[in-house]
Coordinates of C-alpha atoms and ligand atoms in Angstrom, one line a residue:
X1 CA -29.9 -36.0 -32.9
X2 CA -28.9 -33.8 -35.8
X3 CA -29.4 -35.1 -39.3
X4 CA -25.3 -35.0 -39.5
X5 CA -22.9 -38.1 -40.2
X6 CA -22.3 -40.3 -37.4
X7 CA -18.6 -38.9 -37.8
X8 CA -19.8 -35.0 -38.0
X9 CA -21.5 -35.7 -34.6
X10 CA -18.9 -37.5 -32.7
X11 CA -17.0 -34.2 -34.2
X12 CA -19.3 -32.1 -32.3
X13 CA -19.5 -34.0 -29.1
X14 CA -15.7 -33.4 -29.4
X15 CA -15.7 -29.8 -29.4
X16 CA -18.4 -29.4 -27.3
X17 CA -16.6 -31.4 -24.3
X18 CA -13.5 -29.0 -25.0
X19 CA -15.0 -25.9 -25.0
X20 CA -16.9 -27.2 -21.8
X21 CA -13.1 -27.6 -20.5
X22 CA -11.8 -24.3 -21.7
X23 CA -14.4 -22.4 -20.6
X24 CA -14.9 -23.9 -17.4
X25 CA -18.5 -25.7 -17.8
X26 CA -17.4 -29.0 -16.8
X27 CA -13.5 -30.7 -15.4
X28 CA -13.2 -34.5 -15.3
X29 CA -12.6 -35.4 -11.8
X30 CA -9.6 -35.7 -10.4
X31 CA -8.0 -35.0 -14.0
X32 CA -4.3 -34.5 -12.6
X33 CA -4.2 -37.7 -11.1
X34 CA -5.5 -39.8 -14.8
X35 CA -9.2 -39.0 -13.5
X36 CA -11.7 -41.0 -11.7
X37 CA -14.0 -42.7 -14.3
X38 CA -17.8 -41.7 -14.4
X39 CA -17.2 -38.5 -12.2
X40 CA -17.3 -34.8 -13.2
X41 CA -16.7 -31.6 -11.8
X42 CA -18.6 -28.4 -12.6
X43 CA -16.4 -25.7 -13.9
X44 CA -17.1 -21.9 -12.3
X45 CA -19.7 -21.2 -15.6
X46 CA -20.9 -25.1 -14.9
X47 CA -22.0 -24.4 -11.2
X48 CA -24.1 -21.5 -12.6
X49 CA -25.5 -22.8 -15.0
X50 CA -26.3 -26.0 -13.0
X51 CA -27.6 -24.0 -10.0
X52 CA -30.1 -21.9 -12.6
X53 CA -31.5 -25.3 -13.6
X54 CA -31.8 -26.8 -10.0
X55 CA -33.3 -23.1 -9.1
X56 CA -35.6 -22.8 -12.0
X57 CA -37.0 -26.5 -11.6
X58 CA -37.6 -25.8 -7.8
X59 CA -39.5 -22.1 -7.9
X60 CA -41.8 -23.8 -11.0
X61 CA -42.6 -27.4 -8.7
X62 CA -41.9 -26.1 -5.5
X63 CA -42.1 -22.0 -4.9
X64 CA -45.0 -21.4 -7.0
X65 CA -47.3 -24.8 -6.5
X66 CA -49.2 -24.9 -3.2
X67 CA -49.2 -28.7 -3.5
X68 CA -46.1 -29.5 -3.4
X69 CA -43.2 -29.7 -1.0
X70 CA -39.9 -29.8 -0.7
X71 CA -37.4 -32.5 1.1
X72 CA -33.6 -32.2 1.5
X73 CA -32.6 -36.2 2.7
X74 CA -29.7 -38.0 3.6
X75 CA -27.5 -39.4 0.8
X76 CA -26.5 -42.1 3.4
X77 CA -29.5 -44.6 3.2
X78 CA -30.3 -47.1 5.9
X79 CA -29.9 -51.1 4.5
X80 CA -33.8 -51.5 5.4
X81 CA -34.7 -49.1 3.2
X82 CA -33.2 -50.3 0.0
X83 CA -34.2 -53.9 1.2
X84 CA -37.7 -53.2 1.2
X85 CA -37.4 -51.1 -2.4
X86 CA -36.0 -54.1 -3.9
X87 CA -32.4 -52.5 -4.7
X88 CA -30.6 -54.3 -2.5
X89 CA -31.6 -57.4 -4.1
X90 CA -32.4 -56.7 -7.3
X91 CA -30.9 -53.3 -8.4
X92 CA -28.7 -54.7 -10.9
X93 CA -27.4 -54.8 -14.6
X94 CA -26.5 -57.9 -16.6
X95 CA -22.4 -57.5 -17.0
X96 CA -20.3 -59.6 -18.9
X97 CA -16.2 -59.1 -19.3
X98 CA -13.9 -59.5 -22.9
X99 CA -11.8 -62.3 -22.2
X100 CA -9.4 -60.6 -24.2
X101 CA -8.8 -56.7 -23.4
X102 CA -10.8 -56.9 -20.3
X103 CA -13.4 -54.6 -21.1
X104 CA -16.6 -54.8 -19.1
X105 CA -19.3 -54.2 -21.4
X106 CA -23.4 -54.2 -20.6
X107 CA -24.0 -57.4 -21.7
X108 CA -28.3 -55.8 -23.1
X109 CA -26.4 -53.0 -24.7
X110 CA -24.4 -55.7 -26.9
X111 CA -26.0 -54.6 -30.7
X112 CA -26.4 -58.7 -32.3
X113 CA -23.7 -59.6 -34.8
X114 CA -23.3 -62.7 -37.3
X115 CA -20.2 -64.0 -39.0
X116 CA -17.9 -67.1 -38.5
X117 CA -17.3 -67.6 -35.1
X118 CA -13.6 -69.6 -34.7
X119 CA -13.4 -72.4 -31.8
X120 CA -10.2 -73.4 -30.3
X121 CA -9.8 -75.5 -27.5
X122 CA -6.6 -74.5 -26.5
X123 CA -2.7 -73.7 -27.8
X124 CA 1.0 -74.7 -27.4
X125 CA 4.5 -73.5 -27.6
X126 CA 6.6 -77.0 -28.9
X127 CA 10.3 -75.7 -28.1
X128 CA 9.4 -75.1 -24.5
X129 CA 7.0 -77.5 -24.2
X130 CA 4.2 -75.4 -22.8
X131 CA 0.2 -75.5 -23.4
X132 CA -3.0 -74.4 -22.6
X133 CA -6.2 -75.9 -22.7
X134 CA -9.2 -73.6 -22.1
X135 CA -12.4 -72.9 -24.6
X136 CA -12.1 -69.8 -26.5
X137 CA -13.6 -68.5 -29.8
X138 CA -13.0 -65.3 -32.0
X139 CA -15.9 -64.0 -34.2
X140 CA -14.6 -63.3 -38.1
X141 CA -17.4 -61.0 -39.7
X142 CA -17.9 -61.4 -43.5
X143 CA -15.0 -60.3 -45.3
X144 CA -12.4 -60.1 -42.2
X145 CA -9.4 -62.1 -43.0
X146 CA -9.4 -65.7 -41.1
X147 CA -6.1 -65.1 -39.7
X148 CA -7.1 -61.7 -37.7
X149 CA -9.0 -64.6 -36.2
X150 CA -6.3 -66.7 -35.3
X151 CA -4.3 -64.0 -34.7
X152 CA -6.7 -62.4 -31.4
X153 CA -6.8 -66.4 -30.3
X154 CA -3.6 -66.3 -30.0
X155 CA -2.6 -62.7 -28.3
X156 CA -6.0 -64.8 -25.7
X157 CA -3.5 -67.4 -25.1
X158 CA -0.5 -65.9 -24.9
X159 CA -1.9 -64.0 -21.8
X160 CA -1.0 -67.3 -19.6
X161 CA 2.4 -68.0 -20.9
X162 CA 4.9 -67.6 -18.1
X163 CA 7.8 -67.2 -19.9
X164 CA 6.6 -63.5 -21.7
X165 CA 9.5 -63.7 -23.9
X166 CA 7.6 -66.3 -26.2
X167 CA 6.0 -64.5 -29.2
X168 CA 2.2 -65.1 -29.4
X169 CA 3.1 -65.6 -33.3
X170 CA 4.8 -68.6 -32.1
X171 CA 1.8 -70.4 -30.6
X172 CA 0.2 -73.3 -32.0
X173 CA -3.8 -73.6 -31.9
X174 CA -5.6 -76.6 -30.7
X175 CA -8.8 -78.2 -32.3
X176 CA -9.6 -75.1 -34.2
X177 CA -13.5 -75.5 -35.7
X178 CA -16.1 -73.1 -36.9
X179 CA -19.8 -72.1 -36.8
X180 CA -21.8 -69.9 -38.6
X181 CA -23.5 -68.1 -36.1
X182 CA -26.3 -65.3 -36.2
X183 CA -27.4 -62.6 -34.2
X184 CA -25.5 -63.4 -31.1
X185 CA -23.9 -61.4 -28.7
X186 CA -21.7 -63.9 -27.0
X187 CA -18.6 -62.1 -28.9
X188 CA -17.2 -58.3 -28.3
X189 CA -18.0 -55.9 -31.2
X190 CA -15.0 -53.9 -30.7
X191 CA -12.4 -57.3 -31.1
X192 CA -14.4 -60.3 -31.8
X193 CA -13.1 -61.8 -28.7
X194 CA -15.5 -64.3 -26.8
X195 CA -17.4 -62.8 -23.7
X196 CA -17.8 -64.2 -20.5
X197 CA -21.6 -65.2 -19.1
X198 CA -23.3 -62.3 -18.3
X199 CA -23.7 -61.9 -14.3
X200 CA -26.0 -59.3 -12.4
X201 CA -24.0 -56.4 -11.3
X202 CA -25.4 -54.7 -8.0
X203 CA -25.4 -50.8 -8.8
X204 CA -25.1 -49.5 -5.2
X205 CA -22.4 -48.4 -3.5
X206 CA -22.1 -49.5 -0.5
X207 CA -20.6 -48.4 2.3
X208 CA -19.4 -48.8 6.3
X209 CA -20.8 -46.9 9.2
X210 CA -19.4 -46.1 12.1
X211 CA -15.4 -46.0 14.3
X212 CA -15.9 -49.3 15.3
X213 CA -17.2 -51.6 12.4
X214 CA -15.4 -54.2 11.0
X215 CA -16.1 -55.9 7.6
X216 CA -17.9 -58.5 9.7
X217 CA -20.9 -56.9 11.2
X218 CA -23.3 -56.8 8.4
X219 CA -25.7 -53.8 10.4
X220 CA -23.0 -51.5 9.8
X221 CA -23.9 -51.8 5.9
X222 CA -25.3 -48.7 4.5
X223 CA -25.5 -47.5 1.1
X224 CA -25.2 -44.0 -1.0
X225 CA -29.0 -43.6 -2.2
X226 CA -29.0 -44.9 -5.6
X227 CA -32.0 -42.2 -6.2
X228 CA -33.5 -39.5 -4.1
X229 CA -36.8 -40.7 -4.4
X230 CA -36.7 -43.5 -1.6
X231 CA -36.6 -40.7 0.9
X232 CA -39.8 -39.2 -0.2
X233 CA -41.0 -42.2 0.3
X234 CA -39.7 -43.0 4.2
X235 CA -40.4 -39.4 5.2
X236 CA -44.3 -39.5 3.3
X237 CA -46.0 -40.0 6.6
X238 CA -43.7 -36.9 8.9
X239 CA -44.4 -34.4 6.0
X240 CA -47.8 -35.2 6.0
X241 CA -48.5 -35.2 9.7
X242 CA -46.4 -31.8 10.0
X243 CA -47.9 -29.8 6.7
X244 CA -51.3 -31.1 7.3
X245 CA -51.7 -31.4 3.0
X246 CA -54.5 -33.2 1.2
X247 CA -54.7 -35.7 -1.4
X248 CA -53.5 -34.8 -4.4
X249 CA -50.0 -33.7 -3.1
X250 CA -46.6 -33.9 -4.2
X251 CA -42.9 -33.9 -2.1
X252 CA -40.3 -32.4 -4.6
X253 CA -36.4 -33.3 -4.0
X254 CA -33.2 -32.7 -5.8
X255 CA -29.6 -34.7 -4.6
X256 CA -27.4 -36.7 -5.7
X257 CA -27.5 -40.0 -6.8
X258 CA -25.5 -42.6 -7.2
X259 CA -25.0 -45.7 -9.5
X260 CA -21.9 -48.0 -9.9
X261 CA -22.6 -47.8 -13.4
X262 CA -20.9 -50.3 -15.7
X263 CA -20.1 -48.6 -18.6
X264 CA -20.1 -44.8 -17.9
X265 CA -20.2 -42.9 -21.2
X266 CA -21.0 -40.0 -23.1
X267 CA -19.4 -37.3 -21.5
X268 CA -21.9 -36.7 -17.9
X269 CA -24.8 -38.8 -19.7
X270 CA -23.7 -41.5 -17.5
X271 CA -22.0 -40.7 -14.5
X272 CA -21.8 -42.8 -11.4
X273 CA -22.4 -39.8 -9.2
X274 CA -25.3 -37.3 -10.4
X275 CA -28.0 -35.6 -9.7
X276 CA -31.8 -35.9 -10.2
X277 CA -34.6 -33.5 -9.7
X278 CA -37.4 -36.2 -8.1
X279 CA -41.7 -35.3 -7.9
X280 CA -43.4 -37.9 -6.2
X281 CA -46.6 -36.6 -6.7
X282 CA -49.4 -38.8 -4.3
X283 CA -52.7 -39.3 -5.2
X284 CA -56.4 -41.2 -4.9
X285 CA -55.7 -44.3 -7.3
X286 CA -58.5 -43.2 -9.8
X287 CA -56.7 -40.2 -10.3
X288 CA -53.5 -41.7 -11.3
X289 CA -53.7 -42.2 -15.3
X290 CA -54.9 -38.0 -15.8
X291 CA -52.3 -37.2 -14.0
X292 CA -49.0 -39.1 -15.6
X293 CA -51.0 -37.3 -18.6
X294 CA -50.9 -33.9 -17.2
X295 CA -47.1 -34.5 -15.5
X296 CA -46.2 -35.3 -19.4
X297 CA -47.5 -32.3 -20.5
X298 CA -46.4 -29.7 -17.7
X299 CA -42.4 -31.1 -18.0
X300 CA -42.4 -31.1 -21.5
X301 CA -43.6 -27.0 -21.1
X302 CA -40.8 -26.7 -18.7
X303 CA -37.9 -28.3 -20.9
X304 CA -39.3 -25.1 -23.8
X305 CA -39.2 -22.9 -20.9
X306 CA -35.4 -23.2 -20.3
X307 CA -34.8 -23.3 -23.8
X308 CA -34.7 -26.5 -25.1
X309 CA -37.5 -26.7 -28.2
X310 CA -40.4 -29.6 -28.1
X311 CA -39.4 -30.3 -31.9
X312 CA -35.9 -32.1 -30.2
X313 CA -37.8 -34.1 -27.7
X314 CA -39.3 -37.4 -27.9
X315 CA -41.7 -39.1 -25.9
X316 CA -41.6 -42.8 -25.7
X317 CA -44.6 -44.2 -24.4
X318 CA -43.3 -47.2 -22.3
X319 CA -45.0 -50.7 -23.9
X320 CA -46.8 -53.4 -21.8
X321 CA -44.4 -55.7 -20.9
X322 CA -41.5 -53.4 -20.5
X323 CA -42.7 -51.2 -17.5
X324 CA -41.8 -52.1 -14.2
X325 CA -44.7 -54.6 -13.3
X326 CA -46.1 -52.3 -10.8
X327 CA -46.6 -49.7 -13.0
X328 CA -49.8 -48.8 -15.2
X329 CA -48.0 -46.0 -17.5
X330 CA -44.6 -45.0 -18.2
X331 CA -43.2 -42.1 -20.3
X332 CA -39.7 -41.4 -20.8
X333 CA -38.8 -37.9 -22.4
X334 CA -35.9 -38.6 -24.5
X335 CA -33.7 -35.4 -25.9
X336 CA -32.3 -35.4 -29.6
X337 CA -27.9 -35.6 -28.2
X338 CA -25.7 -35.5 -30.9
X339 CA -24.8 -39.2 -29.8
X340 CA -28.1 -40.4 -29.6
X341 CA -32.1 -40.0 -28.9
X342 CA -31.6 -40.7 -25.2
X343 CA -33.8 -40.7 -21.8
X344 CA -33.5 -37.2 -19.9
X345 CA -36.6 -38.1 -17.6
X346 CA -38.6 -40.3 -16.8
X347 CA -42.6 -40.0 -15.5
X348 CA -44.2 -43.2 -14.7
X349 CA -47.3 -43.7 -12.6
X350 CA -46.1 -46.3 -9.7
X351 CA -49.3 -47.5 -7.9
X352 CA -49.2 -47.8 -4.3
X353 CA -45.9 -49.9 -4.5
X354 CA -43.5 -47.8 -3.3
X355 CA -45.8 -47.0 0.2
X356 CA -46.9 -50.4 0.2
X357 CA -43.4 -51.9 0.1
X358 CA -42.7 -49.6 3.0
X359 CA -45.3 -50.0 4.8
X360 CA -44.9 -53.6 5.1
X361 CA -40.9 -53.6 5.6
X362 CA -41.3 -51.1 8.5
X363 CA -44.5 -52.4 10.3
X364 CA -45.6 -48.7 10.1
X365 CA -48.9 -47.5 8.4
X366 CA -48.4 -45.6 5.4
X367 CA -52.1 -44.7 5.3
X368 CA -54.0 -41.7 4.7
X369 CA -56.7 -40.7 5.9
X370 CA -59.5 -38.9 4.1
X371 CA -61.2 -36.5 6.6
X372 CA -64.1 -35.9 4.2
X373 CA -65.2 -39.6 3.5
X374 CA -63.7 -40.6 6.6
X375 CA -61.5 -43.3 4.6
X376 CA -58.3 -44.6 4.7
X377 CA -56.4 -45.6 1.8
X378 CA -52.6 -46.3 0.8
X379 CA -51.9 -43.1 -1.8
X380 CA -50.9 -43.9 -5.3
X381 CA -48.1 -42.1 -6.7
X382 CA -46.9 -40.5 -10.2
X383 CA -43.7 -39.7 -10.2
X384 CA -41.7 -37.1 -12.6
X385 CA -37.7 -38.0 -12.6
X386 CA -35.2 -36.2 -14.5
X387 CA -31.4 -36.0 -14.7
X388 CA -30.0 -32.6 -13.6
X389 CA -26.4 -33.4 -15.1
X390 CA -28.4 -35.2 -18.5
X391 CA -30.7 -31.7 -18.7
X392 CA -27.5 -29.6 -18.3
X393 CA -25.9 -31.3 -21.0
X394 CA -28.9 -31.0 -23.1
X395 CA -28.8 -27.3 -22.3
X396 CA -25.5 -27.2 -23.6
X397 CA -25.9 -29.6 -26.5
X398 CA -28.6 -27.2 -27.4
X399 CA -27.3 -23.6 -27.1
X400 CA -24.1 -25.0 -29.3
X401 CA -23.4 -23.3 -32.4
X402 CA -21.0 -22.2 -35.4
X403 CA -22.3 -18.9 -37.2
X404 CA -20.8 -17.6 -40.3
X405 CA -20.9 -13.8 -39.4
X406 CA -18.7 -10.8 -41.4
X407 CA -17.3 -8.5 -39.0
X408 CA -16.9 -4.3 -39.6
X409 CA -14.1 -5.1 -42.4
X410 CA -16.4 -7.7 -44.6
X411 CA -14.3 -10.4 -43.6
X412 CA -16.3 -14.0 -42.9
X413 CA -15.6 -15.7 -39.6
X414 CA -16.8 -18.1 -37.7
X415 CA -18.3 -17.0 -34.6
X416 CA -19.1 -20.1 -31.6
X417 CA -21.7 -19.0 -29.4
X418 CA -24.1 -20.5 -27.3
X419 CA -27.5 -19.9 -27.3
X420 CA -28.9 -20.3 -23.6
X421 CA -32.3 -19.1 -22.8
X422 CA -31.5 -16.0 -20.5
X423 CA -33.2 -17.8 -18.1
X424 CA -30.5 -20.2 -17.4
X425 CA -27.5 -18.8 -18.7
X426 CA -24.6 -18.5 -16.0
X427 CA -23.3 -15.1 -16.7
X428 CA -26.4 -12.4 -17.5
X429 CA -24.5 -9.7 -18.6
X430 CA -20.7 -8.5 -19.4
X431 CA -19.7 -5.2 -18.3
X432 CA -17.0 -4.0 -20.7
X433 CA -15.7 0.1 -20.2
X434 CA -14.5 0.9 -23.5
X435 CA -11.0 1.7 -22.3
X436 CA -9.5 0.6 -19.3
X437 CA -6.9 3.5 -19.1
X438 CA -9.9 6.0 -18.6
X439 CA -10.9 6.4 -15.0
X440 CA -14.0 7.8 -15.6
X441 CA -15.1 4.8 -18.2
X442 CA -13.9 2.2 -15.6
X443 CA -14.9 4.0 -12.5
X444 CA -19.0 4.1 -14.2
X445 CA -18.1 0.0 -15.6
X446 CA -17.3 -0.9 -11.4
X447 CA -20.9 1.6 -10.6
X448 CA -23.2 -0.7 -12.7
X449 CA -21.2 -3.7 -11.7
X450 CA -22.1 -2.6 -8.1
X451 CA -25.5 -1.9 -9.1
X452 CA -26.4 -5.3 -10.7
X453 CA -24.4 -7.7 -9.3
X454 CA -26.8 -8.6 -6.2
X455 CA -29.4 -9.3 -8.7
X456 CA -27.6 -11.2 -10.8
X457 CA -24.4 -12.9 -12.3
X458 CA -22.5 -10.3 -14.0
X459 CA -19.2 -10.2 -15.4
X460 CA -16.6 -7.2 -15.9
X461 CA -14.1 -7.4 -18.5
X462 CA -11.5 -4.7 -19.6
X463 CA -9.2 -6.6 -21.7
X464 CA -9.2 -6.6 -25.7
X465 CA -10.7 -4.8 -28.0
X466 CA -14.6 -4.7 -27.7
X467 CA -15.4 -7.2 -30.2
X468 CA -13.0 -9.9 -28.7
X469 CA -15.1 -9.5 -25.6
X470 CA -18.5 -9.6 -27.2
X471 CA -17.0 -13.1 -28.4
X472 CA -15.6 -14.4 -25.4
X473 CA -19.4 -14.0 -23.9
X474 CA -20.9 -15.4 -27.1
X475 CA -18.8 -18.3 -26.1
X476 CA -20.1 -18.9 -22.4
X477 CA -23.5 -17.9 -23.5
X478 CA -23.8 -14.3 -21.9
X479 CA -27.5 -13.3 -23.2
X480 CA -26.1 -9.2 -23.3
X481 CA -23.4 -7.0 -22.8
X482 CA -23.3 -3.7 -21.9
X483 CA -20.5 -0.9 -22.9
X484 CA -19.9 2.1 -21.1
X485 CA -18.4 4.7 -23.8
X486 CA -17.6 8.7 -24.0
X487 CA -21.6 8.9 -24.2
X488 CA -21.8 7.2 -21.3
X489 CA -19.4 9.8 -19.5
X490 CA -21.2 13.1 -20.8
X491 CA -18.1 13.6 -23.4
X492 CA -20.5 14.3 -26.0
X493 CA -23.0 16.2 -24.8
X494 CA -25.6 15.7 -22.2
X495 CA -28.3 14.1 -24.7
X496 CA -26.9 10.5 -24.1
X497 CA -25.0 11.2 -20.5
X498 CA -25.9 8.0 -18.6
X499 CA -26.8 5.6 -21.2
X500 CA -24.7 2.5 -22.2
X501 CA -24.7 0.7 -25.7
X502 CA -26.7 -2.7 -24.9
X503 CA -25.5 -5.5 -27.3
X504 CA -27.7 -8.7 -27.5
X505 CA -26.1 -11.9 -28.3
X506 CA -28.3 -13.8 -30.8
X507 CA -29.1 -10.8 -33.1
X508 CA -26.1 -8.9 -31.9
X509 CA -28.0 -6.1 -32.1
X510 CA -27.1 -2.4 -30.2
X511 CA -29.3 -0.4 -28.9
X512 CA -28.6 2.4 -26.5
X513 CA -30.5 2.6 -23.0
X514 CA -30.4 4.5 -19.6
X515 CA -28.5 3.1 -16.9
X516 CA -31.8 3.6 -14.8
X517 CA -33.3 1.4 -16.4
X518 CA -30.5 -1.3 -17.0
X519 CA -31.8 -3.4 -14.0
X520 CA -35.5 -3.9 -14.6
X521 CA -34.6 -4.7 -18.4
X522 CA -32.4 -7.5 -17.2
X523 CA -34.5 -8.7 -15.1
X524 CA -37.5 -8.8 -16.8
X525 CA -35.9 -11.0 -19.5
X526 CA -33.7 -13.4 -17.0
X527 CA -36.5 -14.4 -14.4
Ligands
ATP601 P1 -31.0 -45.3 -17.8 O1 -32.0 -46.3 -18.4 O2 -30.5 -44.3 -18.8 O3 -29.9 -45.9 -17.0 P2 -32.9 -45.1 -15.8 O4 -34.2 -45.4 -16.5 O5 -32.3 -46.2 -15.0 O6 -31.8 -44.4 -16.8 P3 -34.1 -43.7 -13.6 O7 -33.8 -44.7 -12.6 O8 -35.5 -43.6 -14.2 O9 -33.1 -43.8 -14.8 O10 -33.6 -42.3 -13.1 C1 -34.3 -41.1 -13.4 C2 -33.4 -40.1 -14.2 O11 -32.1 -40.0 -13.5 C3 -33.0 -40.5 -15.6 O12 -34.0 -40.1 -16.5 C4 -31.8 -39.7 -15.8 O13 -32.0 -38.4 -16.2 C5 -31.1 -39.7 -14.4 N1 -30.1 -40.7 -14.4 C6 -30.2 -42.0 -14.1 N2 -29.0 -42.7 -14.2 C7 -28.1 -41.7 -14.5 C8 -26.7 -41.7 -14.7 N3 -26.0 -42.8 -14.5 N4 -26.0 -40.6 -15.0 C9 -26.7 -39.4 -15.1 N5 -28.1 -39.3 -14.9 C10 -28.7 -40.5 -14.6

């Protein structure tokens, strides 16, 4: 999190979520129709960058690792499976509802407050006779007025009047009393209003399979996995028996997920459809610990790697007492968002749970067997789980930035730019001829457009003046751009025929450089 205001940051957030929009990173979903909550669509520069992350993760854990293997499953998940996991019975979040504006809030995300709370048993209207009776109370912090009190009571009651043309100022309040009360979080922060009891709130999303069911049949009931890792699981003994690995060995996966989440927030931090990038890494139980050391290590390199600095990461070393009771060791890398320090992965070393709950809900043997020592044994497991959408939007939180530069004329402006590790940026290089009413300069822009485009995303712009289109790719991200001028075309000479003016982004340096050679620059700096 930066070191700004609460306000500067929320002021950030802001234009980063509109420039994601303007640019075409990231759409709400289904925005022309008032959106659907919790889902987002990735914008032409969001599916790039999104894929270069997805691509990058799987050639380091997958491509260039022996010991690991990659799985594609079904996001449809058989009801077995999440009954033996424990999701179907247990996969849920405390909720609790304001019993004023209706707001459905997380009821161990409520921060504790203490004031006055303001008890009232019911209320009445004496010209038309009507009451209410019906426990409510309204918390007054220190220094709130006691009538803002009364006042919410009575907009609570007025909500079962019949007749709606009675003011709620009219409204008389029954057996008012008060409390001092501290630390609670029986009241909404954002209105003081009483909260219902908190009730478990089953994440999944469940779903009907098949012409013929009816809401009757229960075996029709499947569910959208809730997590990709569950498959790695059911499929552990076909990948073994068909890839013939040994112990230590990992299955790699990235899909969609997908959580009914409460309270969906923070632009795609919390989405109720998303997508995670899931290592289940199997191993001999005494090699567990090491190894959720050496997974910490090795994902924390790969965050640098695309660009996002160790300096704005935080590991949290799970406490006893707070990890899943199955598990020995927990890590959770936490990324420094301008809303908050909050979890991008998590690595946690699971024991033989996962197999063993299988194992026993399927009747099938999730053993291995050791051909050296001639031993069977049910594989631990350490598994590295991160958030594809939650890294993207790190990425982007990240590469943000406002720099004061002074163009040719000594005039200061402020230029937005995103810093994105070439690795992972969605466009590689802009192609810009310096005029587009000069067929030669166009017609040797489309050549090296030809000549890089199957290695890489390029863009071609011929609009504006150069410097409007170095800034339009400082914007997206675009690591260099390339101008093809009267040098270019042999107008001046031979000396500099066939070179174009490379400009890099962060420095925004030129340098001049042979077409020929264009390609293995790029790529050099891009892989
Ligand atoms: P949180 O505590 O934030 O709800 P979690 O601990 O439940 O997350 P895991 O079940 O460990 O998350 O899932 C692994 C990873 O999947 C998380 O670290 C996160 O990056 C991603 N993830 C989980 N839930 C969501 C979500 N609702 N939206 C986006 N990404 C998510």
């Amino acid at each position: 999190m930066s070191d700004a205001s609460p306000e500067k940051n929320t002021a950030l957030m802001e234009k980063i979520v509109s420039l994601c929009k303007r640019r075409g990173f990231i759409f709400q979903s289904a925005e022309i129709y008032g959106g659907l909550n919790g889902c987002w669509d990735y914008g032409p520069l969001g599916a790039e960058l999104k894929r270069n992350l997805k691509e990058y993760w799987w050639r380091k854990n997958v491509q260039e690792r022996e010991d690991i293997l990659g799985l594609d499953g079904s996001i449809l998940t058989h009801q077995a499976v999440l009954k033996a996991s424990g999701h179907v019975g247990g996969f849920s979040d405390p909720m609790c509802d304001c019993l004023l504006s209706k707001a459905r809030l997380r009821a161990d995300q409520i921060e504790p407050q203490s004031g006055t709370a303001y008890w009232f048993t019911g209320a009445s209207h004496a010209e038309s006779g009507w009451s209410v009776e019906r426990e409510y109370g309204v918390l007054a912090m220190a220094g709130d007025d006691e009538n803002k009190a009364r006042k919410t009571a009575r907009q609570y009651y007025a909500q079962f009047l019949s007749d709606k043309q009675i003011s709620p100022k009219t409204l008389e309040l029954i057996g008012e009393r008060t409390e001092v009360v501290t630390e609670t979080t029986r009241f909404n922060p954002e209105n003081g209003s009483l909260l219902t009891e908190a009730r478990a709130f089953n994440l999944m999303f469940q779903t009907r399979m098949g012409a013929s069911s009816d809401d009757s049949d229960e075996s029709s009931i499947a569910y959208l996995r809730p997590e990709t890792a569950q498959s790695i699981f059911v499929q552990f003994k076909n990948v073994l028996d068909s890839s013939r690995v040994k112990l230590p060995f990992g299955i790699a996966q990235i899909g969609k997920s997908f959580r009914n989440e409460i309270n969906p927030r923070n632009f795609t931090f919390r989405s109720r459809e998303f997508e995670q990038m899931e290592i289940e890494f199997f191993c001999r139980p005494e090699d567990g610990l090491r190894l959720t050391d050496e997974w910490l290590e090795r994902r924390l390199t790969f965050y640098e790697e695309i660009g996002i600095p160790r300096e704005h990461l935080h590991v949290l070393d799970i406490p006893d007492g707070e990890r899943a009771f199955y598990s020995q060791k927990t890590y959770d890398i936490e990324y420094e968002f301008p809303f908050g320090i909050q979890e991008l992965e998590g690595i946690a070393y699971r024991s033989d749970y996962d197999l063993g709950v299988h194992q026993k809900g399927s009747g099938k043997s999730m053993e291995y067997f050791d051909e050296e020592t001639k031993e069977k044994l049910l594989p631990h497991v350490v598994e590295p789980s991160a958030g594809c959408d939650r890294t993207v939007l790190a990425l982007i939180c990240e590469a943000y930035d406002e720099e004061t530069v002074t163009d040719e004329k000594g005039k200061e402006e402020i230029r937005t730019v995103m810093h994105f590790s070439p690795r992972i940026a969605p466009i590689k290089v802009g192609i810009f001829p310096l005029l587009k009413n000069k067929p030669e300069l166009v017609d040797k822009a489309r050549e090296i457009q030809r000549l890089l485009s199957p290695f890489m995303n390029v863009f071609y712009d011929e609009t504006a003046a150069i410097g409007r289109r170095y800034r339009r790719q400082d914007e997206v991200g675009t690591p260099y751009c390339v101008t093809v001028d009267f040098d270019t075309i042999g107008e001046n000479g031979e000396e500099l025929k066939d070179t174009v003016t490379l400009r890099e982004r962060d420095s925004m340096k030129q340098e001049r450089i042979p077409i020929a050679k264009l390609r293995e620059f790029l790529l050099d700096r891009i892989h």
